[in-house]
XYZ file of C-alpha atoms in Angstrom:
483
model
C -122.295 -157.499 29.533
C -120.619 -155.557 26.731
C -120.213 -157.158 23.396
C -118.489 -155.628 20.631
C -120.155 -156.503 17.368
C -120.215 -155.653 14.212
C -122.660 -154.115 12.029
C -122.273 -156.565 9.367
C -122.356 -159.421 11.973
C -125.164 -158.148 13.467
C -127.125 -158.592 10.175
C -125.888 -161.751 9.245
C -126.921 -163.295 12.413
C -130.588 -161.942 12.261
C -131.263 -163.504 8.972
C -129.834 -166.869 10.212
C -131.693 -166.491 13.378
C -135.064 -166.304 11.305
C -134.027 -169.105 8.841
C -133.275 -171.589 11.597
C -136.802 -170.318 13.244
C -138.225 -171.676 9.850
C -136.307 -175.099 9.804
C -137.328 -175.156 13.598
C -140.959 -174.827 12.524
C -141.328 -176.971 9.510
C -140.033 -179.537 12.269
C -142.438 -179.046 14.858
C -145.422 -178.132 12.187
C -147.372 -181.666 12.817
C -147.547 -181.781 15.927
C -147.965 -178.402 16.596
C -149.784 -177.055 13.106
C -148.789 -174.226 11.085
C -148.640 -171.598 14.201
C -145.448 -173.067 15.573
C -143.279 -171.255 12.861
C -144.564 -168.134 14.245
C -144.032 -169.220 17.587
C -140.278 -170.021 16.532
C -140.286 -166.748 14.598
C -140.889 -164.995 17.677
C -138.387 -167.033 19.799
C -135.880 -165.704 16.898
C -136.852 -161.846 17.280
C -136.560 -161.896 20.969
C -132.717 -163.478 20.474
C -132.022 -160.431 17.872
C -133.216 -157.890 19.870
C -131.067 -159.144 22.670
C -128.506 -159.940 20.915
C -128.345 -157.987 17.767
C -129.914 -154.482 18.369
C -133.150 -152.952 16.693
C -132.373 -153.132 13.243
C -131.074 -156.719 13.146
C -134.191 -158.073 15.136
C -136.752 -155.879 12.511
C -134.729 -157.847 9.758
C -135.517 -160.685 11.249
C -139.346 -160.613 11.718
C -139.694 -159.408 7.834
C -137.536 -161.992 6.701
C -139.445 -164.278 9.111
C -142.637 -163.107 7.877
C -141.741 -163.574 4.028
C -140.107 -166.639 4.815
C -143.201 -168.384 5.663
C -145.161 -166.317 2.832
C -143.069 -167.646 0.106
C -141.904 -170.808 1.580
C -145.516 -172.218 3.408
C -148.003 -170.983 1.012
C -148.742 -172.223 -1.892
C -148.229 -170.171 -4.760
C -151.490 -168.969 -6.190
C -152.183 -168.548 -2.779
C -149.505 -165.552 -2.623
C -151.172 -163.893 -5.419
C -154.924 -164.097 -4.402
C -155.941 -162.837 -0.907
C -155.166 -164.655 2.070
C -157.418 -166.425 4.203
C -158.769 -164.451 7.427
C -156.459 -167.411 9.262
C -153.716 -166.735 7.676
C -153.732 -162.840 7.538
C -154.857 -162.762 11.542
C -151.976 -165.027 12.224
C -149.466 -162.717 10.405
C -150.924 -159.611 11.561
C -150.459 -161.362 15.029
C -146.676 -162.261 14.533
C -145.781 -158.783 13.286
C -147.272 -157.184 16.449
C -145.854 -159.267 18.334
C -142.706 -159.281 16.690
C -142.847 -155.374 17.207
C -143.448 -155.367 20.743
C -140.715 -157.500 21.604
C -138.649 -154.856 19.398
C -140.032 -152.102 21.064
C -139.217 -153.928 24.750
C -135.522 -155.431 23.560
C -134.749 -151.580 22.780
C -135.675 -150.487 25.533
C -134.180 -152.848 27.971
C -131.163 -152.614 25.244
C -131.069 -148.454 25.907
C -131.905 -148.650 29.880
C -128.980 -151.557 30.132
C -126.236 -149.219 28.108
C -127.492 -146.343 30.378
C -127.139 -147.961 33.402
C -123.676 -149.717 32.515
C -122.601 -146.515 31.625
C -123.621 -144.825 35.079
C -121.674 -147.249 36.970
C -118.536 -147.036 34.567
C -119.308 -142.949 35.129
C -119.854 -143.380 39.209
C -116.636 -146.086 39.156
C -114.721 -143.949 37.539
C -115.278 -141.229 39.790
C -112.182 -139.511 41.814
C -114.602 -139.221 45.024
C -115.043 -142.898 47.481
C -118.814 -143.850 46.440
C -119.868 -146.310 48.453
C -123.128 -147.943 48.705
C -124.245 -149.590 52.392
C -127.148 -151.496 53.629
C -128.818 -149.325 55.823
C -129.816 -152.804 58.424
C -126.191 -153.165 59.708
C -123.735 -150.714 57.889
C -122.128 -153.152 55.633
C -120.802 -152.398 52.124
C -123.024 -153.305 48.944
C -121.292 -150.793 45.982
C -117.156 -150.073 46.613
C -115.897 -147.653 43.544
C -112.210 -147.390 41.851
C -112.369 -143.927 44.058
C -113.154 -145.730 46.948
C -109.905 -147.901 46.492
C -107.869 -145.261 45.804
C -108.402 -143.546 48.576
C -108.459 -146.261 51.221
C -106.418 -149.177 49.830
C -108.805 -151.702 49.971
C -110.165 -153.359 46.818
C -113.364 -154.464 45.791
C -113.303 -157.620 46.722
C -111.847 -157.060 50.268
C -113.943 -154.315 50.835
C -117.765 -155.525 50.261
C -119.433 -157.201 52.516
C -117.604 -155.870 55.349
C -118.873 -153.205 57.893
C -117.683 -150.103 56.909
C -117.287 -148.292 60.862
C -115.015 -151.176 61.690
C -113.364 -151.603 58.141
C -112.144 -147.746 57.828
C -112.361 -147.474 61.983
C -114.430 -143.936 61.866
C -114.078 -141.714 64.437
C -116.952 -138.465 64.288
C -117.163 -135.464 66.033
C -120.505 -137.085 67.445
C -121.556 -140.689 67.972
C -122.185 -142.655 64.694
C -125.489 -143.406 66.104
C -126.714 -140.131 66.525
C -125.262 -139.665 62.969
C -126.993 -142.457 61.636
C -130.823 -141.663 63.328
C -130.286 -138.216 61.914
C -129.613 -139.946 58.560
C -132.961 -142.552 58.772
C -134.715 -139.120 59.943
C -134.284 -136.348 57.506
C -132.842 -138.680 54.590
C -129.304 -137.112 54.495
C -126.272 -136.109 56.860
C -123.132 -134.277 56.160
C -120.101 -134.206 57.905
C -116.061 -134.825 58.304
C -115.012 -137.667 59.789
C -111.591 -139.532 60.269
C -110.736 -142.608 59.077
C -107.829 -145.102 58.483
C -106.493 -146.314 55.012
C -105.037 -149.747 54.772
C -101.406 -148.554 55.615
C -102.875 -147.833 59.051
C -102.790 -143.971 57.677
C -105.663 -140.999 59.259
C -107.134 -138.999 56.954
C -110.220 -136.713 57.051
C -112.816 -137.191 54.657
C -115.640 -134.678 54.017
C -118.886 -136.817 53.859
C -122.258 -136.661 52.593
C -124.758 -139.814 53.059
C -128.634 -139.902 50.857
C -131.218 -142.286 52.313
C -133.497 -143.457 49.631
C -136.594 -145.278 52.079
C -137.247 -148.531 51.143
C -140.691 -148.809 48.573
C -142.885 -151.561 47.519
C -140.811 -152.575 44.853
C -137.580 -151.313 45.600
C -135.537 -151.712 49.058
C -133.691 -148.930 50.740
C -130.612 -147.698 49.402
C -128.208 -145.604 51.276
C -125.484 -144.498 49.065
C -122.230 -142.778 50.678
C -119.646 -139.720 49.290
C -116.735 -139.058 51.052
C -114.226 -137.353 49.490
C -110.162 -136.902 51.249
C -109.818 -133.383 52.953
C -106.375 -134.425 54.711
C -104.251 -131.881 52.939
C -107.171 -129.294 53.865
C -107.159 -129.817 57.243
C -103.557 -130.071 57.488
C -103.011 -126.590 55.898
C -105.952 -124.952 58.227
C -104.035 -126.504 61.487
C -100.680 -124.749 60.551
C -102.859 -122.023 59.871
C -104.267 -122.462 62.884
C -101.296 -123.115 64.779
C -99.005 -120.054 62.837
C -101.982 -117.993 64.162
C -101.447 -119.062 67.657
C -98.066 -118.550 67.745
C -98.375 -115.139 66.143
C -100.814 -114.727 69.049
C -98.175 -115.882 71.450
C -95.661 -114.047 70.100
C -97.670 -110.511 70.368
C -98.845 -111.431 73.901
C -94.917 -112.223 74.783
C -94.027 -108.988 73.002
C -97.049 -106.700 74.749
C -96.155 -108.665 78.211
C -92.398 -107.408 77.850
C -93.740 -104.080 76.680
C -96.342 -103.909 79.917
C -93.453 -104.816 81.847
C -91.014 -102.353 80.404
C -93.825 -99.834 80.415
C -94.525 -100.483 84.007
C -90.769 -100.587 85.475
C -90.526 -96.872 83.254
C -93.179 -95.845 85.348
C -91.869 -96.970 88.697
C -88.834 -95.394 87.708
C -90.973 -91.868 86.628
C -92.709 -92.195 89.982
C -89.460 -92.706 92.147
C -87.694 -89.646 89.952
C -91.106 -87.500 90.701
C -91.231 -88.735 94.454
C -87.591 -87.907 94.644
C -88.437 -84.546 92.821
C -91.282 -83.641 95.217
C -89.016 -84.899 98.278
C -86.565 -82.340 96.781
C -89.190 -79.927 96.623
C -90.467 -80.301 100.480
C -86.953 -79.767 101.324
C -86.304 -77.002 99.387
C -89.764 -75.483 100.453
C -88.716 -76.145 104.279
C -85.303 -74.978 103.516
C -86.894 -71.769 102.226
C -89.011 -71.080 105.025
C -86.002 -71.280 107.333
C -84.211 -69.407 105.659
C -86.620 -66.931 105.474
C -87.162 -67.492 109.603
C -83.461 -66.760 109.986
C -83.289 -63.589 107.759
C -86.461 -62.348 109.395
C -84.792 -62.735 113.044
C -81.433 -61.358 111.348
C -83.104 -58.405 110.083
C -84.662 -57.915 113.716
C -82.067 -58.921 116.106
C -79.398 -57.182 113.721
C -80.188 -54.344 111.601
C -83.436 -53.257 113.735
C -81.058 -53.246 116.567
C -78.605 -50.709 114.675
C -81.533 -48.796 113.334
C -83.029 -48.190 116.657
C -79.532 -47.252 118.168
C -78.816 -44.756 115.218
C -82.942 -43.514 115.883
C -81.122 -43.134 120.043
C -78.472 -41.382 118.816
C -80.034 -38.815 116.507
C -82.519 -38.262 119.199
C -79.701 -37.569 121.636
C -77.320 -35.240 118.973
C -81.019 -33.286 118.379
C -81.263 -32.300 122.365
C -77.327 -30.934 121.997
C -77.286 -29.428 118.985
C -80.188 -26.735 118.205
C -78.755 -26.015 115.067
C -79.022 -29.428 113.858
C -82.370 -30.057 114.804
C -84.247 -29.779 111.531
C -81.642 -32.158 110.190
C -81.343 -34.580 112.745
C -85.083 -34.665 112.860
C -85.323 -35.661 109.058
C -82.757 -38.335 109.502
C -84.469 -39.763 113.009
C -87.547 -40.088 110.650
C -86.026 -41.825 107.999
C -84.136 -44.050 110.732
C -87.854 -44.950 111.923
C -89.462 -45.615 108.503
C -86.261 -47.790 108.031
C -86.765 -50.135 110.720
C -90.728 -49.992 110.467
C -89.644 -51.126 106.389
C -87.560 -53.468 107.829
C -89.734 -54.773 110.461
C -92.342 -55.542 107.921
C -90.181 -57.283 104.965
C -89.302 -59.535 108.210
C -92.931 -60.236 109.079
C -93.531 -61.259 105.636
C -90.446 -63.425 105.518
C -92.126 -65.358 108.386
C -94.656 -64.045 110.713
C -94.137 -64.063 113.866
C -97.970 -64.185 115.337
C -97.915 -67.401 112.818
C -96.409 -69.329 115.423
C -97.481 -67.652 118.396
C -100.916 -67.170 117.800
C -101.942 -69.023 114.693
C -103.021 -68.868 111.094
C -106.526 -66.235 111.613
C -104.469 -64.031 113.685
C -101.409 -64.212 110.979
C -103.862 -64.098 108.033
C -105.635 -61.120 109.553
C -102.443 -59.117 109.849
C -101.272 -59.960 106.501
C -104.240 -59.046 104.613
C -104.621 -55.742 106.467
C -101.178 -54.782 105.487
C -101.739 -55.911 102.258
C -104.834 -53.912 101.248
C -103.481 -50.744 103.338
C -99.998 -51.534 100.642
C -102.403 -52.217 97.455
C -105.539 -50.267 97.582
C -107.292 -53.811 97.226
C -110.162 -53.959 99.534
C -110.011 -57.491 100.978
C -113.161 -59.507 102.852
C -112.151 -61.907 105.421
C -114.150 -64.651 106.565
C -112.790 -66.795 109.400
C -115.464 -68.592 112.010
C -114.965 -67.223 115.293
C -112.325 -69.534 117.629
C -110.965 -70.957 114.808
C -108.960 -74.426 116.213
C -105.018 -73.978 115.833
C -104.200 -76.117 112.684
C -100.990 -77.370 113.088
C -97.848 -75.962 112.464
C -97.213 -77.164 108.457
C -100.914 -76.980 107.719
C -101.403 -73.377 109.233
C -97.602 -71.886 107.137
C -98.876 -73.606 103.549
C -102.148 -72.154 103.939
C -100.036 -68.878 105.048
C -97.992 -69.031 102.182
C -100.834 -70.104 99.570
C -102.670 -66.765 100.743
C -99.792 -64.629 100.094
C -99.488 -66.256 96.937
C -102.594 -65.669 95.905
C -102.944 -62.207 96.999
C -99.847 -61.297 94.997
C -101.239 -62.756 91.585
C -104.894 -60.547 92.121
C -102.731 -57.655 92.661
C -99.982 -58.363 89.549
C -102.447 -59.545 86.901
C -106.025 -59.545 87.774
C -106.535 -56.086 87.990
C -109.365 -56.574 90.692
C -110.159 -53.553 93.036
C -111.604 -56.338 95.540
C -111.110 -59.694 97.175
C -112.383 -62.063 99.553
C -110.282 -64.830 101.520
C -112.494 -67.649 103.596
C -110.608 -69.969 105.555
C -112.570 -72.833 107.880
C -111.886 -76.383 109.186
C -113.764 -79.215 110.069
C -112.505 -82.173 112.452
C -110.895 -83.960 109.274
C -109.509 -80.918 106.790
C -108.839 -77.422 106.785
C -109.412 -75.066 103.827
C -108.610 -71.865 102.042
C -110.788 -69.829 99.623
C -109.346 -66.819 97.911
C -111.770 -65.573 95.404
C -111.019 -62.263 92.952
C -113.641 -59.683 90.187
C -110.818 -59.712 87.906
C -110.173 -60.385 84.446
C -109.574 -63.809 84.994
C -106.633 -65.983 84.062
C -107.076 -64.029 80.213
C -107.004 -67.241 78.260
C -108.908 -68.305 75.590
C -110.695 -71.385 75.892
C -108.905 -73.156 73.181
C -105.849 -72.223 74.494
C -103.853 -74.950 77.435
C -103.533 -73.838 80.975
C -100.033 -73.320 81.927
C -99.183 -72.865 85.257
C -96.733 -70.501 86.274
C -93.791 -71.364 89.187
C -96.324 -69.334 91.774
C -98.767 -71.510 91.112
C -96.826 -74.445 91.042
C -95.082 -74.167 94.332
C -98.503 -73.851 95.395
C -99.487 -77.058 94.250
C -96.475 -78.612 95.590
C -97.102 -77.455 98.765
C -100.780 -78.820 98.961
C -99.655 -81.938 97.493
C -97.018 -82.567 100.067
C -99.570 -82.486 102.616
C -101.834 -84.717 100.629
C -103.839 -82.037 99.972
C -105.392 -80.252 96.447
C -105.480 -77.237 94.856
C -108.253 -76.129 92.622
C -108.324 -72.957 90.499
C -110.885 -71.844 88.233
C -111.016 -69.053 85.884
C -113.775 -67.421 84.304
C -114.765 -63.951 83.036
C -116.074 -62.902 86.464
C -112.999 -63.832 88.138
C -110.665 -66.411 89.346
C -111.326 -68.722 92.440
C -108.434 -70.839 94.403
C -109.471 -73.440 96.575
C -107.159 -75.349 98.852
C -107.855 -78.317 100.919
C -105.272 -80.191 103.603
C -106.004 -82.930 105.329
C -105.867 -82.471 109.198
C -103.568 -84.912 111.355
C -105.679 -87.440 113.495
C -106.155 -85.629 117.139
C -105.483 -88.657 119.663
């Protein structure tokens, strides 16, 4: 209870308080003796202290005191020293009298403290709520409390508090509520509903103070509203998703693009390589078709001009030296000619197959170059098949060019060799190399490239490697299935 009083008022009262103790004791002196006015002097300090404060009820037991000095004793009594009665009965009333000061303060001090913690805890923006920990019903509802939920004071105490704000937790209110009774606190968010039927997350933390002796168990609750919290982290949360959707959309149409680019690469390089095989074939038959030109035609009028210089020789002795001269140049014509058509396309390619081809090519070529050239084919070497056997051909002459163009080797060896599943080529050189420097990228030249395309149209490879003891070139074709 909160009084206001004043200071003047609080005075005033005290002194009346101890002069109707006095009346109250001269009343009651017969039948009680001369210790009831201290008993009603004492009755008067404990309604000061109570009621007036600490100075007002000290007032009163001195005024009480000289009340019954002056006013119960006689008067040369006052001067000369009391009786031991007398002065043990005072010295007991002012004791007394202080003591009950002492206790009214303090239960004065410890009453303003704890109004003032509940006006401090009431007026608190936070819901504190106070339950009984035997069946979850509410003891202590704030001002916070109704703020935040709708219901009042009166509506809201008494009732259960699960059913009353309909919580909903992340985990059972049970297990919430043993882990509570266990350890002696519990944190969490929950959801509940106001009294507009409206969800809102609350962040809450719950204290278990066991019940004692003397005091029973208290379990005081803090929730505080998180709504707008929450709210902002699931638009986060959902912002973040669709960004996420969005990027997934835009690296799925990206894929997608990426992926029909490459078809469209892979087509264009197919068609490119198709292109290629033709043009490759085409070349070979054209060179076929020169080659027999350059036979069937200009051999043909070589060796009938070689006829006819032979015959104008036998008439004419004159002319002999001369005709002679020409009938050799006639000769070294059509042997020139003969051999440029070899190399166009051999003809012991087809007739006899790629050692017999390969040996005559790489005789010429060393007898032409000065390059001595080892040749390693296994004895009865299988026929290869007619593509496989002219790409390995052509691959050899290839190869054989480049040592004698750039590597400056004086020597070379070629190994060719097949299994039941692949044949393969192996032209290896002492040169210089391919002359660049490690840090430098390998670029192939159109040689080397045709080369490639040739293997790779067979679904074959082509390996070179370059080093400073030489360069090696390594081709492997698959061989057709034999049925």
């Amino acid at each position: 209870m909160k009084i206001q009083r004043s200071s003047v008022g609080r005075y005033v009262v005290a002194l009346l308080a101890a002069a109707v103790a006095l009346g109250v004791g001269e009343l009651l002196g017969p039948p009680l003796g001369n210790t009831s006015r201290y008993l009603t002097l004492c009755a008067a300090v404990v309604f000061s202290a109570w009621w007036c404060g600490l100075s007002p009820s000290v007032l009163t037991a001195v005024s009480g005191a000289l009340g019954v000095w002056f006013l119960f004793l006689s008067p040369y009594k006052f001067f000369a020293a009391p009786s031991r009665d007398d002065a043990f009965a005072l010295f007991g009333f002012l004791l007394v009298s202080g003591l009950i000061v002492a206790l009214g303060e303090a239960n004065r001090r410890g009453q303003f403290a704890r109004l003032h913690q509940a006006h401090v805890i009431d007026a608190a923006n936070d819901a504190i709520i106070e339950l009984d920990p035997a069946d979850d019903t509410i003891k202590y509802w704030n001002q916070g409390a109704e703020k935040l939920y709708g219901w009042t004071k009166a509506e809201a105490i008494g009732k259960d508090i699960n059913l009353l704000l309909k919580t909903v937790s992340p985990q059972p209110l049970d297990q919430s509520k043993a882990v509570l009774m266990r350890q002696g606190n519990w944190e969490g968010e929950l959801v509940q509903t106001r009294r507009d039927d409206a969800e809102i997350f609350v962040a809450s933390r719950s204290t278990l103070q066991q019940e004692t002796k003397w005091e029973p168990a208290i379990w005081l609750e803090i929730n505080r509203d998180i709504t707008e919290r929450k709210k902002a982290e699931q638009e986060l949360q959902k912002a973040e998703e669709q960004r996420r959707a969005a990027r997934e959309l835009a690296y799925s149409e990206l894929e997608k693009q990426v992926r029909e680019r490459t078809a469209e690469l892979e087509q264009s390089n197919q068609q490119l390589r198709q292109r290629s095989t033709q043009l490759t074939r085409s070349q070979d038959e054209e060179r076929r078709r020169v080659a027999r030109e350059l036979h069937d035609s200009a051999g043909q009028y070589l060796a009938a001009v070689s006829l006819a210089l032979d015959a104008a020789k036998r008439e004419q002795d004159s002319a002999t030296i001369k005709l002679e001269e020409a009938a050799e140049m006639a000769k070294g014509c059509a042997s020139e000619i003969r051999t440029i058509s070899h190399l166009l396309h051999p003809p012991l390619l087809e007739e006899l197959g790629l050692a017999s081809a390969a040996q005559w090519y790489v005789d010429g070529f060393a007898a032409r170059s000065g390059i001595q050239v080892k040749l390693e084919i296994p004895e009865g070497l299988d026929r290869l098949g007619n593509e496989v056997e002219l790409v390995l051909f052509r691959i050899l002459q290839e190869c054989l060019t480049n040592i004698h163009r750039h590597s400056g080797s004086k020597t070379a060896t070629v190994r060719i060799g097949s299994d039941s599943q692949q044949a393969w080529l192996e032209v290896q050189d002492q040169g210089k190399g391919s002359g660049y420097a490690p840090s430098q990228p390998f670029r192939p030249g159109i040689g080397i490239t045709g080369m490639r395309e040739r293997a790779r149209d067979l679904s074959g490879i082509l390996e070179i490697s370059s080093d400073q003891s030489g360069t090696r070139v390594r081709a492997v074709l698959p061989l057709a299935s034999k049925t």
